[in-house]
């Protein structure tokens, strides 16, 4: 069932309007990682986008107030991890401010270019940062894929209506 848009009483643009609309947009869940001066950093992202196949480019956004931003701002390379439906707890850990994201039970190792690579994900990439574009209180990071593995088993984790969800048949 679909609703007919109410064009007589549209809401004015606001942060709340944008958040409300995007809560209805289901998105895949990724964790972005980087190596910082104080060790590994990472955060949960639903803003991951494929940009180009030739050359292989992607983008994601990160808030400049994020604890991971200083490392991402300085890193030459980042890790991109596509989470599976079995990783709701991992997604929540990397989304929670102040969490020990790389402590137990998070399993990870140093990957290509010194980037932290998470274990047991559906797929992972290591990317060379090409640019950081200012966008309000965020930066859009453009990165070129240099290494990766798409072979993890399982189905993707999704984010919808403020919760982590799984696909249903």
PDB file of N, CA and C in Angstrom, residues 8-95:
ATOM      1  N   UNK A   8      -0.243  19.718   0.076  1.00  0.00           N
ATOM      2  CA  UNK A   8      -0.837  20.937   0.617  1.00  0.00           C
ATOM      3  C   UNK A   8      -0.137  21.403   1.887  1.00  0.00           C
ATOM      4  N   UNK A   9       0.491  20.466   2.631  1.00  0.00           N
ATOM      5  CA  UNK A   9       1.111  20.824   3.904  1.00  0.00           C
ATOM      6  C   UNK A   9       2.524  20.246   4.019  1.00  0.00           C
ATOM      7  N   UNK A  10       3.388  20.561   3.079  1.00  0.00           N
ATOM      8  CA  UNK A  10       4.750  20.025   3.190  1.00  0.00           C
ATOM      9  C   UNK A  10       5.480  20.665   4.371  1.00  0.00           C
ATOM     10  N   UNK A  11       6.392  19.898   4.968  1.00  0.00           N
ATOM     11  CA  UNK A  11       7.210  20.418   6.061  1.00  0.00           C
ATOM     12  C   UNK A  11       8.376  21.204   5.483  1.00  0.00           C
ATOM     13  N   UNK A  12       8.788  22.230   6.199  1.00  0.00           N
ATOM     14  CA  UNK A  12       9.984  22.963   5.807  1.00  0.00           C
ATOM     15  C   UNK A  12      11.214  22.119   6.113  1.00  0.00           C
ATOM     16  N   UNK A  13      12.243  22.327   5.346  1.00  0.00           N
ATOM     17  CA  UNK A  13      13.491  21.591   5.550  1.00  0.00           C
ATOM     18  C   UNK A  13      14.021  21.801   6.957  1.00  0.00           C
ATOM     19  N   UNK A  14      14.446  20.712   7.576  1.00  0.00           N
ATOM     20  CA  UNK A  14      15.021  20.767   8.918  1.00  0.00           C
ATOM     21  C   UNK A  14      15.801  19.480   9.147  1.00  0.00           C
ATOM     22  N   UNK A  15      16.677  19.468  10.147  1.00  0.00           N
ATOM     23  CA  UNK A  15      17.361  18.209  10.488  1.00  0.00           C
ATOM     24  C   UNK A  15      16.374  17.093  10.830  1.00  0.00           C
ATOM     25  N   UNK A  16      15.285  17.429  11.529  1.00  0.00           N
ATOM     26  CA  UNK A  16      14.298  16.408  11.895  1.00  0.00           C
ATOM     27  C   UNK A  16      13.610  15.822  10.666  1.00  0.00           C
ATOM     28  N   UNK A  17      13.275  16.665   9.684  1.00  0.00           N
ATOM     29  CA  UNK A  17      12.653  16.167   8.457  1.00  0.00           C
ATOM     30  C   UNK A  17      13.595  15.207   7.744  1.00  0.00           C
ATOM     31  N   UNK A  18      14.855  15.601   7.602  1.00  0.00           N
ATOM     32  CA  UNK A  18      15.824  14.732   6.930  1.00  0.00           C
ATOM     33  C   UNK A  18      15.973  13.402   7.665  1.00  0.00           C
ATOM     34  N   UNK A  19      16.112  13.449   8.990  1.00  0.00           N
ATOM     35  CA  UNK A  19      16.231  12.209   9.772  1.00  0.00           C
ATOM     36  C   UNK A  19      14.989  11.333   9.611  1.00  0.00           C
ATOM     37  N   UNK A  20      13.810  11.943   9.656  1.00  0.00           N
ATOM     38  CA  UNK A  20      12.561  11.182   9.531  1.00  0.00           C
ATOM     39  C   UNK A  20      12.460  10.486   8.182  1.00  0.00           C
ATOM     40  N   UNK A  21      12.818  11.176   7.123  1.00  0.00           N
ATOM     41  CA  UNK A  21      12.762  10.576   5.789  1.00  0.00           C
ATOM     42  C   UNK A  21      13.776   9.441   5.679  1.00  0.00           C
ATOM     43  N   UNK A  22      15.007   9.659   6.141  1.00  0.00           N
ATOM     44  CA  UNK A  22      16.025   8.627   5.977  1.00  0.00           C
ATOM     45  C   UNK A  22      15.853   7.449   6.926  1.00  0.00           C
ATOM     46  N   UNK A  23      15.049   7.580   7.976  1.00  0.00           N
ATOM     47  CA  UNK A  23      14.704   6.411   8.789  1.00  0.00           C
ATOM     48  C   UNK A  23      13.898   5.409   7.968  1.00  0.00           C
ATOM     49  N   UNK A  24      13.225   5.880   6.943  1.00  0.00           N
ATOM     50  CA  UNK A  24      12.422   5.019   6.065  1.00  0.00           C
ATOM     51  C   UNK A  24      13.252   4.398   4.951  1.00  0.00           C
ATOM     52  N   UNK A  25      14.486   4.842   4.803  1.00  0.00           N
ATOM     53  CA  UNK A  25      15.378   4.343   3.758  1.00  0.00           C
ATOM     54  C   UNK A  25      16.250   3.232   4.346  1.00  0.00           C
ATOM     55  N   UNK A  26      16.022   1.997   3.929  1.00  0.00           N
ATOM     56  CA  UNK A  26      16.852   0.885   4.405  1.00  0.00           C
ATOM     57  C   UNK A  26      18.234   1.000   3.780  1.00  0.00           C
ATOM     58  N   UNK A  27      19.257   0.801   4.585  1.00  0.00           N
ATOM     59  CA  UNK A  27      20.629   0.921   4.101  1.00  0.00           C
ATOM     60  C   UNK A  27      21.458  -0.239   4.618  1.00  0.00           C
ATOM     61  N   UNK A  28      22.422  -0.657   3.830  1.00  0.00           N
ATOM     62  CA  UNK A  28      23.385  -1.643   4.283  1.00  0.00           C
ATOM     63  C   UNK A  28      24.249  -1.040   5.382  1.00  0.00           C
ATOM     64  N   UNK A  29      24.818  -1.907   6.205  1.00  0.00           N
ATOM     65  CA  UNK A  29      25.629  -1.451   7.333  1.00  0.00           C
ATOM     66  C   UNK A  29      27.091  -1.811   7.082  1.00  0.00           C
ATOM     67  N   UNK A  30      27.944  -0.820   7.229  1.00  0.00           N
ATOM     68  CA  UNK A  30      29.381  -0.999   7.066  1.00  0.00           C
ATOM     69  C   UNK A  30      30.092  -0.472   8.302  1.00  0.00           C
ATOM     70  N   UNK A  31      31.299  -0.949   8.509  1.00  0.00           N
ATOM     71  CA  UNK A  31      32.186  -0.361   9.504  1.00  0.00           C
ATOM     72  C   UNK A  31      33.408   0.139   8.750  1.00  0.00           C
ATOM     73  N   UNK A  32      33.757   1.390   9.001  1.00  0.00           N
ATOM     74  CA  UNK A  32      34.932   2.012   8.411  1.00  0.00           C
ATOM     75  C   UNK A  32      36.014   2.021   9.478  1.00  0.00           C
ATOM     76  N   UNK A  33      37.229   1.611   9.116  1.00  0.00           N
ATOM     77  CA  UNK A  33      38.334   1.595  10.065  1.00  0.00           C
ATOM     78  C   UNK A  33      39.534   2.362   9.498  1.00  0.00           C
ATOM     79  N   UNK A  34      40.394   2.792  10.403  1.00  0.00           N
ATOM     80  CA  UNK A  34      41.638   3.456  10.024  1.00  0.00           C
ATOM     81  C   UNK A  34      42.634   3.257  11.155  1.00  0.00           C
ATOM     82  N   UNK A  35      43.886   3.482  10.848  1.00  0.00           N
ATOM     83  CA  UNK A  35      44.910   3.427  11.885  1.00  0.00           C
ATOM     84  C   UNK A  35      45.232   4.852  12.293  1.00  0.00           C
ATOM     85  N   UNK A  36      45.036   5.154  13.575  1.00  0.00           N
ATOM     86  CA  UNK A  36      45.328   6.487  14.098  1.00  0.00           C
ATOM     87  C   UNK A  36      46.581   6.480  14.945  1.00  0.00           C
ATOM     88  N   UNK A  37      46.999   7.650  15.383  1.00  0.00           N
ATOM     89  CA  UNK A  37      48.194   7.767  16.225  1.00  0.00           C
ATOM     90  C   UNK A  37      48.064   6.970  17.512  1.00  0.00           C
ATOM     91  N   UNK A  38      46.849   6.888  18.058  1.00  0.00           N
ATOM     92  CA  UNK A  38      46.614   6.160  19.302  1.00  0.00           C
ATOM     93  C   UNK A  38      46.175   4.723  19.102  1.00  0.00           C
ATOM     94  N   UNK A  39      46.220   4.227  17.861  1.00  0.00           N
ATOM     95  CA  UNK A  39      45.782   2.864  17.577  1.00  0.00           C
ATOM     96  C   UNK A  39      44.633   2.860  16.586  1.00  0.00           C
ATOM     97  N   UNK A  40      43.969   1.717  16.464  1.00  0.00           N
ATOM     98  CA  UNK A  40      42.895   1.617  15.472  1.00  0.00           C
ATOM     99  C   UNK A  40      41.658   2.403  15.885  1.00  0.00           C
ATOM    100  N   UNK A  41      40.954   2.938  14.892  1.00  0.00           N
ATOM    101  CA  UNK A  41      39.685   3.626  15.107  1.00  0.00           C
ATOM    102  C   UNK A  41      38.686   3.075  14.105  1.00  0.00           C
ATOM    103  N   UNK A  42      37.396   3.272  14.398  1.00  0.00           N
ATOM    104  CA  UNK A  42      36.386   2.816  13.466  1.00  0.00           C
ATOM    105  C   UNK A  42      35.017   3.305  13.876  1.00  0.00           C
ATOM    106  N   UNK A  43      34.084   3.253  12.927  1.00  0.00           N
ATOM    107  CA  UNK A  43      32.724   3.689  13.176  1.00  0.00           C
ATOM    108  C   UNK A  43      31.774   2.974  12.229  1.00  0.00           C
ATOM    109  N   UNK A  44      30.524   2.859  12.661  1.00  0.00           N
ATOM    110  CA  UNK A  44      29.478   2.270  11.840  1.00  0.00           C
ATOM    111  C   UNK A  44      28.977   3.325  10.866  1.00  0.00           C
ATOM    112  N   UNK A  45      28.797   2.908   9.604  1.00  0.00           N
ATOM    113  CA  UNK A  45      28.342   3.832   8.563  1.00  0.00           C
ATOM    114  C   UNK A  45      27.231   3.193   7.743  1.00  0.00           C
ATOM    115  N   UNK A  46      26.229   3.993   7.427  1.00  0.00           N
ATOM    116  CA  UNK A  46      25.202   3.563   6.480  1.00  0.00           C
ATOM    117  C   UNK A  46      25.245   4.435   5.234  1.00  0.00           C
ATOM    118  N   UNK A  47      26.250   5.304   5.151  1.00  0.00           N
ATOM    119  CA  UNK A  47      26.367   6.243   4.036  1.00  0.00           C
ATOM    120  C   UNK A  47      27.279   5.730   2.928  1.00  0.00           C
ATOM    121  N   UNK A  48      27.660   4.467   2.966  1.00  0.00           N
ATOM    122  CA  UNK A  48      28.575   3.909   1.976  1.00  0.00           C
ATOM    123  C   UNK A  48      27.914   3.868   0.599  1.00  0.00           C
ATOM    124  N   UNK A  49      28.652   4.346  -0.413  1.00  0.00           N
ATOM    125  CA  UNK A  49      28.134   4.399  -1.775  1.00  0.00           C
ATOM    126  C   UNK A  49      29.213   4.003  -2.773  1.00  0.00           C
ATOM    127  N   UNK A  50      28.843   3.170  -3.730  1.00  0.00           N
ATOM    128  CA  UNK A  50      29.708   2.887  -4.864  1.00  0.00           C
ATOM    129  C   UNK A  50      29.666   4.097  -5.776  1.00  0.00           C
ATOM    130  N   UNK A  51      30.824   4.601  -6.179  1.00  0.00           N
ATOM    131  CA  UNK A  51      30.889   5.805  -7.003  1.00  0.00           C
ATOM    132  C   UNK A  51      31.236   5.474  -8.448  1.00  0.00           C
ATOM    133  N   UNK A  52      32.221   4.595  -8.651  1.00  0.00           N
ATOM    134  CA  UNK A  52      32.705   4.308 -10.002  1.00  0.00           C
ATOM    135  C   UNK A  52      33.329   2.919 -10.031  1.00  0.00           C
ATOM    136  N   UNK A  53      33.132   2.216 -11.141  1.00  0.00           N
ATOM    137  CA  UNK A  53      33.795   0.922 -11.322  1.00  0.00           C
ATOM    138  C   UNK A  53      35.164   1.091 -11.985  1.00  0.00           C
ATOM    139  N   UNK A  54      35.309   2.102 -12.821  1.00  0.00           N
ATOM    140  CA  UNK A  54      36.561   2.375 -13.530  1.00  0.00           C
ATOM    141  C   UNK A  54      36.959   3.824 -13.333  1.00  0.00           C
ATOM    142  N   UNK A  55      37.872   4.128 -12.447  1.00  0.00           N
ATOM    143  CA  UNK A  55      38.511   3.255 -11.472  1.00  0.00           C
ATOM    144  C   UNK A  55      37.537   2.917 -10.339  1.00  0.00           C
ATOM    145  N   UNK A  56      37.847   1.874  -9.553  1.00  0.00           N
ATOM    146  CA  UNK A  56      36.943   1.478  -8.464  1.00  0.00           C
ATOM    147  C   UNK A  56      36.990   2.493  -7.315  1.00  0.00           C
ATOM    148  N   UNK A  57      35.915   3.280  -7.210  1.00  0.00           N
ATOM    149  CA  UNK A  57      35.833   4.325  -6.190  1.00  0.00           C
ATOM    150  C   UNK A  57      34.571   4.155  -5.356  1.00  0.00           C
ATOM    151  N   UNK A  58      34.662   4.555  -4.092  1.00  0.00           N
ATOM    152  CA  UNK A  58      33.509   4.577  -3.200  1.00  0.00           C
ATOM    153  C   UNK A  58      33.553   5.844  -2.379  1.00  0.00           C
ATOM    154  N   UNK A  59      32.451   6.101  -1.674  1.00  0.00           N
ATOM    155  CA  UNK A  59      32.420   7.242  -0.766  1.00  0.00           C
ATOM    156  C   UNK A  59      31.649   6.864   0.495  1.00  0.00           C
ATOM    157  N   UNK A  60      31.913   7.607   1.549  1.00  0.00           N
ATOM    158  CA  UNK A  60      31.163   7.509   2.799  1.00  0.00           C
ATOM    159  C   UNK A  60      31.273   8.863   3.483  1.00  0.00           C
ATOM    160  N   UNK A  61      30.386   9.105   4.434  1.00  0.00           N
ATOM    161  CA  UNK A  61      30.481  10.362   5.174  1.00  0.00           C
ATOM    162  C   UNK A  61      30.793  10.086   6.631  1.00  0.00           C
ATOM    163  N   UNK A  62      31.423  11.081   7.246  1.00  0.00           N
ATOM    164  CA  UNK A  62      31.790  10.995   8.657  1.00  0.00           C
ATOM    165  C   UNK A  62      31.643  12.378   9.281  1.00  0.00           C
ATOM    166  N   UNK A  63      31.060  12.421  10.465  1.00  0.00           N
ATOM    167  CA  UNK A  63      30.908  13.683  11.189  1.00  0.00           C
ATOM    168  C   UNK A  63      32.249  14.177  11.696  1.00  0.00           C
ATOM    169  N   UNK A  64      32.476  15.480  11.596  1.00  0.00           N
ATOM    170  CA  UNK A  64      33.749  16.037  12.055  1.00  0.00           C
ATOM    171  C   UNK A  64      33.858  16.046  13.575  1.00  0.00           C
ATOM    172  N   UNK A  65      32.755  15.796  14.272  1.00  0.00           N
ATOM    173  CA  UNK A  65      32.793  15.667  15.720  1.00  0.00           C
ATOM    174  C   UNK A  65      33.015  14.238  16.189  1.00  0.00           C
ATOM    175  N   UNK A  66      33.094  13.303  15.245  1.00  0.00           N
ATOM    176  CA  UNK A  66      33.289  11.890  15.568  1.00  0.00           C
ATOM    177  C   UNK A  66      34.676  11.651  16.152  1.00  0.00           C
ATOM    178  N   UNK A  67      34.763  10.724  17.096  1.00  0.00           N
ATOM    179  CA  UNK A  67      36.075  10.387  17.668  1.00  0.00           C
ATOM    180  C   UNK A  67      37.004   9.760  16.622  1.00  0.00           C
ATOM    181  N   UNK A  68      36.439   9.220  15.550  1.00  0.00           N
ATOM    182  CA  UNK A  68      37.252   8.623  14.481  1.00  0.00           C
ATOM    183  C   UNK A  68      37.731   9.656  13.463  1.00  0.00           C
ATOM    184  N   UNK A  69      37.114  10.827  13.427  1.00  0.00           N
ATOM    185  CA  UNK A  69      37.443  11.804  12.398  1.00  0.00           C
ATOM    186  C   UNK A  69      38.922  12.196  12.378  1.00  0.00           C
ATOM    187  N   UNK A  70      39.578  12.496  13.510  1.00  0.00           N
ATOM    188  CA  UNK A  70      40.986  12.898  13.418  1.00  0.00           C
ATOM    189  C   UNK A  70      41.859  11.865  12.685  1.00  0.00           C
ATOM    190  N   UNK A  71      41.631  10.582  12.941  1.00  0.00           N
ATOM    191  CA  UNK A  71      42.422   9.548  12.254  1.00  0.00           C
ATOM    192  C   UNK A  71      42.050   9.463  10.781  1.00  0.00           C
ATOM    193  N   UNK A  72      40.747   9.505  10.461  1.00  0.00           N
ATOM    194  CA  UNK A  72      40.317   9.446   9.060  1.00  0.00           C
ATOM    195  C   UNK A  72      40.807  10.684   8.315  1.00  0.00           C
ATOM    196  N   UNK A  73      40.863  11.826   8.989  1.00  0.00           N
ATOM    197  CA  UNK A  73      41.331  13.064   8.366  1.00  0.00           C
ATOM    198  C   UNK A  73      42.792  12.977   7.956  1.00  0.00           C
ATOM    199  N   UNK A  74      43.577  12.167   8.663  1.00  0.00           N
ATOM    200  CA  UNK A  74      45.017  12.072   8.404  1.00  0.00           C
ATOM    201  C   UNK A  74      45.438  10.801   7.678  1.00  0.00           C
ATOM    202  N   UNK A  75      44.574   9.800   7.625  1.00  0.00           N
ATOM    203  CA  UNK A  75      44.944   8.495   7.069  1.00  0.00           C
ATOM    204  C   UNK A  75      45.030   8.524   5.547  1.00  0.00           C
ATOM    205  N   UNK A  76      46.014   7.812   5.034  1.00  0.00           N
ATOM    206  CA  UNK A  76      46.120   7.612   3.586  1.00  0.00           C
ATOM    207  C   UNK A  76      45.203   6.490   3.123  1.00  0.00           C
ATOM    208  N   UNK A  77      44.895   5.536   4.036  1.00  0.00           N
ATOM    209  CA  UNK A  77      44.079   4.365   3.692  1.00  0.00           C
ATOM    210  C   UNK A  77      43.032   4.116   4.775  1.00  0.00           C
ATOM    211  N   UNK A  78      41.901   3.562   4.365  1.00  0.00           N
ATOM    212  CA  UNK A  78      40.836   3.171   5.287  1.00  0.00           C
ATOM    213  C   UNK A  78      40.358   1.769   4.931  1.00  0.00           C
ATOM    214  N   UNK A  79      39.755   1.115   5.903  1.00  0.00           N
ATOM    215  CA  UNK A  79      39.123  -0.177   5.675  1.00  0.00           C
ATOM    216  C   UNK A  79      37.618  -0.007   5.607  1.00  0.00           C
ATOM    217  N   UNK A  80      36.989  -0.764   4.726  1.00  0.00           N
ATOM    218  CA  UNK A  80      35.536  -0.744   4.574  1.00  0.00           C
ATOM    219  C   UNK A  80      35.053  -2.181   4.731  1.00  0.00           C
ATOM    220  N   UNK A  81      34.155  -2.410   5.667  1.00  0.00           N
ATOM    221  CA  UNK A  81      33.687  -3.757   6.001  1.00  0.00           C
ATOM    222  C   UNK A  81      32.181  -3.827   5.867  1.00  0.00           C
ATOM    223  N   UNK A  82      31.683  -4.748   5.058  1.00  0.00           N
ATOM    224  CA  UNK A  82      30.252  -4.961   4.902  1.00  0.00           C
ATOM    225  C   UNK A  82      29.834  -5.991   5.946  1.00  0.00           C
ATOM    226  N   UNK A  83      28.929  -5.601   6.838  1.00  0.00           N
ATOM    227  CA  UNK A  83      28.545  -6.482   7.944  1.00  0.00           C
ATOM    228  C   UNK A  83      27.423  -7.429   7.540  1.00  0.00           C
ATOM    229  N   UNK A  84      27.456  -8.607   8.149  1.00  0.00           N
ATOM    230  CA  UNK A  84      26.429  -9.614   7.941  1.00  0.00           C
ATOM    231  C   UNK A  84      25.372  -9.546   9.024  1.00  0.00           C
ATOM    232  N   UNK A  85      24.264 -10.240   8.768  1.00  0.00           N
ATOM    233  CA  UNK A  85      23.133 -10.215   9.704  1.00  0.00           C
ATOM    234  C   UNK A  85      23.501 -10.739  11.090  1.00  0.00           C
ATOM    235  N   UNK A  86      24.572 -11.493  11.192  1.00  0.00           N
ATOM    236  CA  UNK A  86      25.034 -12.032  12.480  1.00  0.00           C
ATOM    237  C   UNK A  86      25.854 -11.005  13.272  1.00  0.00           C
ATOM    238  N   UNK A  87      26.019  -9.788  12.750  1.00  0.00           N
ATOM    239  CA  UNK A  87      26.923  -8.823  13.374  1.00  0.00           C
ATOM    240  C   UNK A  87      26.215  -7.586  13.924  1.00  0.00           C
ATOM    241  N   UNK A  88      25.005  -7.758  14.407  1.00  0.00           N
ATOM    242  CA  UNK A  88      24.285  -6.624  15.001  1.00  0.00           C
ATOM    243  C   UNK A  88      25.033  -6.061  16.207  1.00  0.00           C
ATOM    244  N   UNK A  89      25.595  -6.928  17.042  1.00  0.00           N
ATOM    245  CA  UNK A  89      26.334  -6.455  18.216  1.00  0.00           C
ATOM    246  C   UNK A  89      27.581  -5.674  17.803  1.00  0.00           C
ATOM    247  N   UNK A  90      28.281  -6.143  16.769  1.00  0.00           N
ATOM    248  CA  UNK A  90      29.462  -5.444  16.283  1.00  0.00           C
ATOM    249  C   UNK A  90      29.079  -4.072  15.734  1.00  0.00           C
ATOM    250  N   UNK A  91      27.998  -4.004  14.970  1.00  0.00           N
ATOM    251  CA  UNK A  91      27.518  -2.722  14.436  1.00  0.00           C
ATOM    252  C   UNK A  91      27.195  -1.768  15.574  1.00  0.00           C
ATOM    253  N   UNK A  92      26.531  -2.268  16.614  1.00  0.00           N
ATOM    254  CA  UNK A  92      26.163  -1.431  17.758  1.00  0.00           C
ATOM    255  C   UNK A  92      27.414  -0.952  18.501  1.00  0.00           C
ATOM    256  N   UNK A  93      28.402  -1.817  18.647  1.00  0.00           N
ATOM    257  CA  UNK A  93      29.645  -1.427  19.321  1.00  0.00           C
ATOM    258  C   UNK A  93      30.324  -0.284  18.584  1.00  0.00           C
ATOM    259  N   UNK A  94      30.432  -0.396  17.255  1.00  0.00           N
ATOM    260  CA  UNK A  94      31.111   0.639  16.480  1.00  0.00           C
ATOM    261  C   UNK A  94      30.260   1.903  16.333  1.00  0.00           C
ATOM    262  N   UNK A  95      28.977   1.826  16.640  1.00  0.00           N
ATOM    263  CA  UNK A  95      28.100   2.995  16.593  1.00  0.00           C
ATOM    264  C   UNK A  95      28.064   3.732  17.928  1.00  0.00           C
TER     265      UNK A  95
END
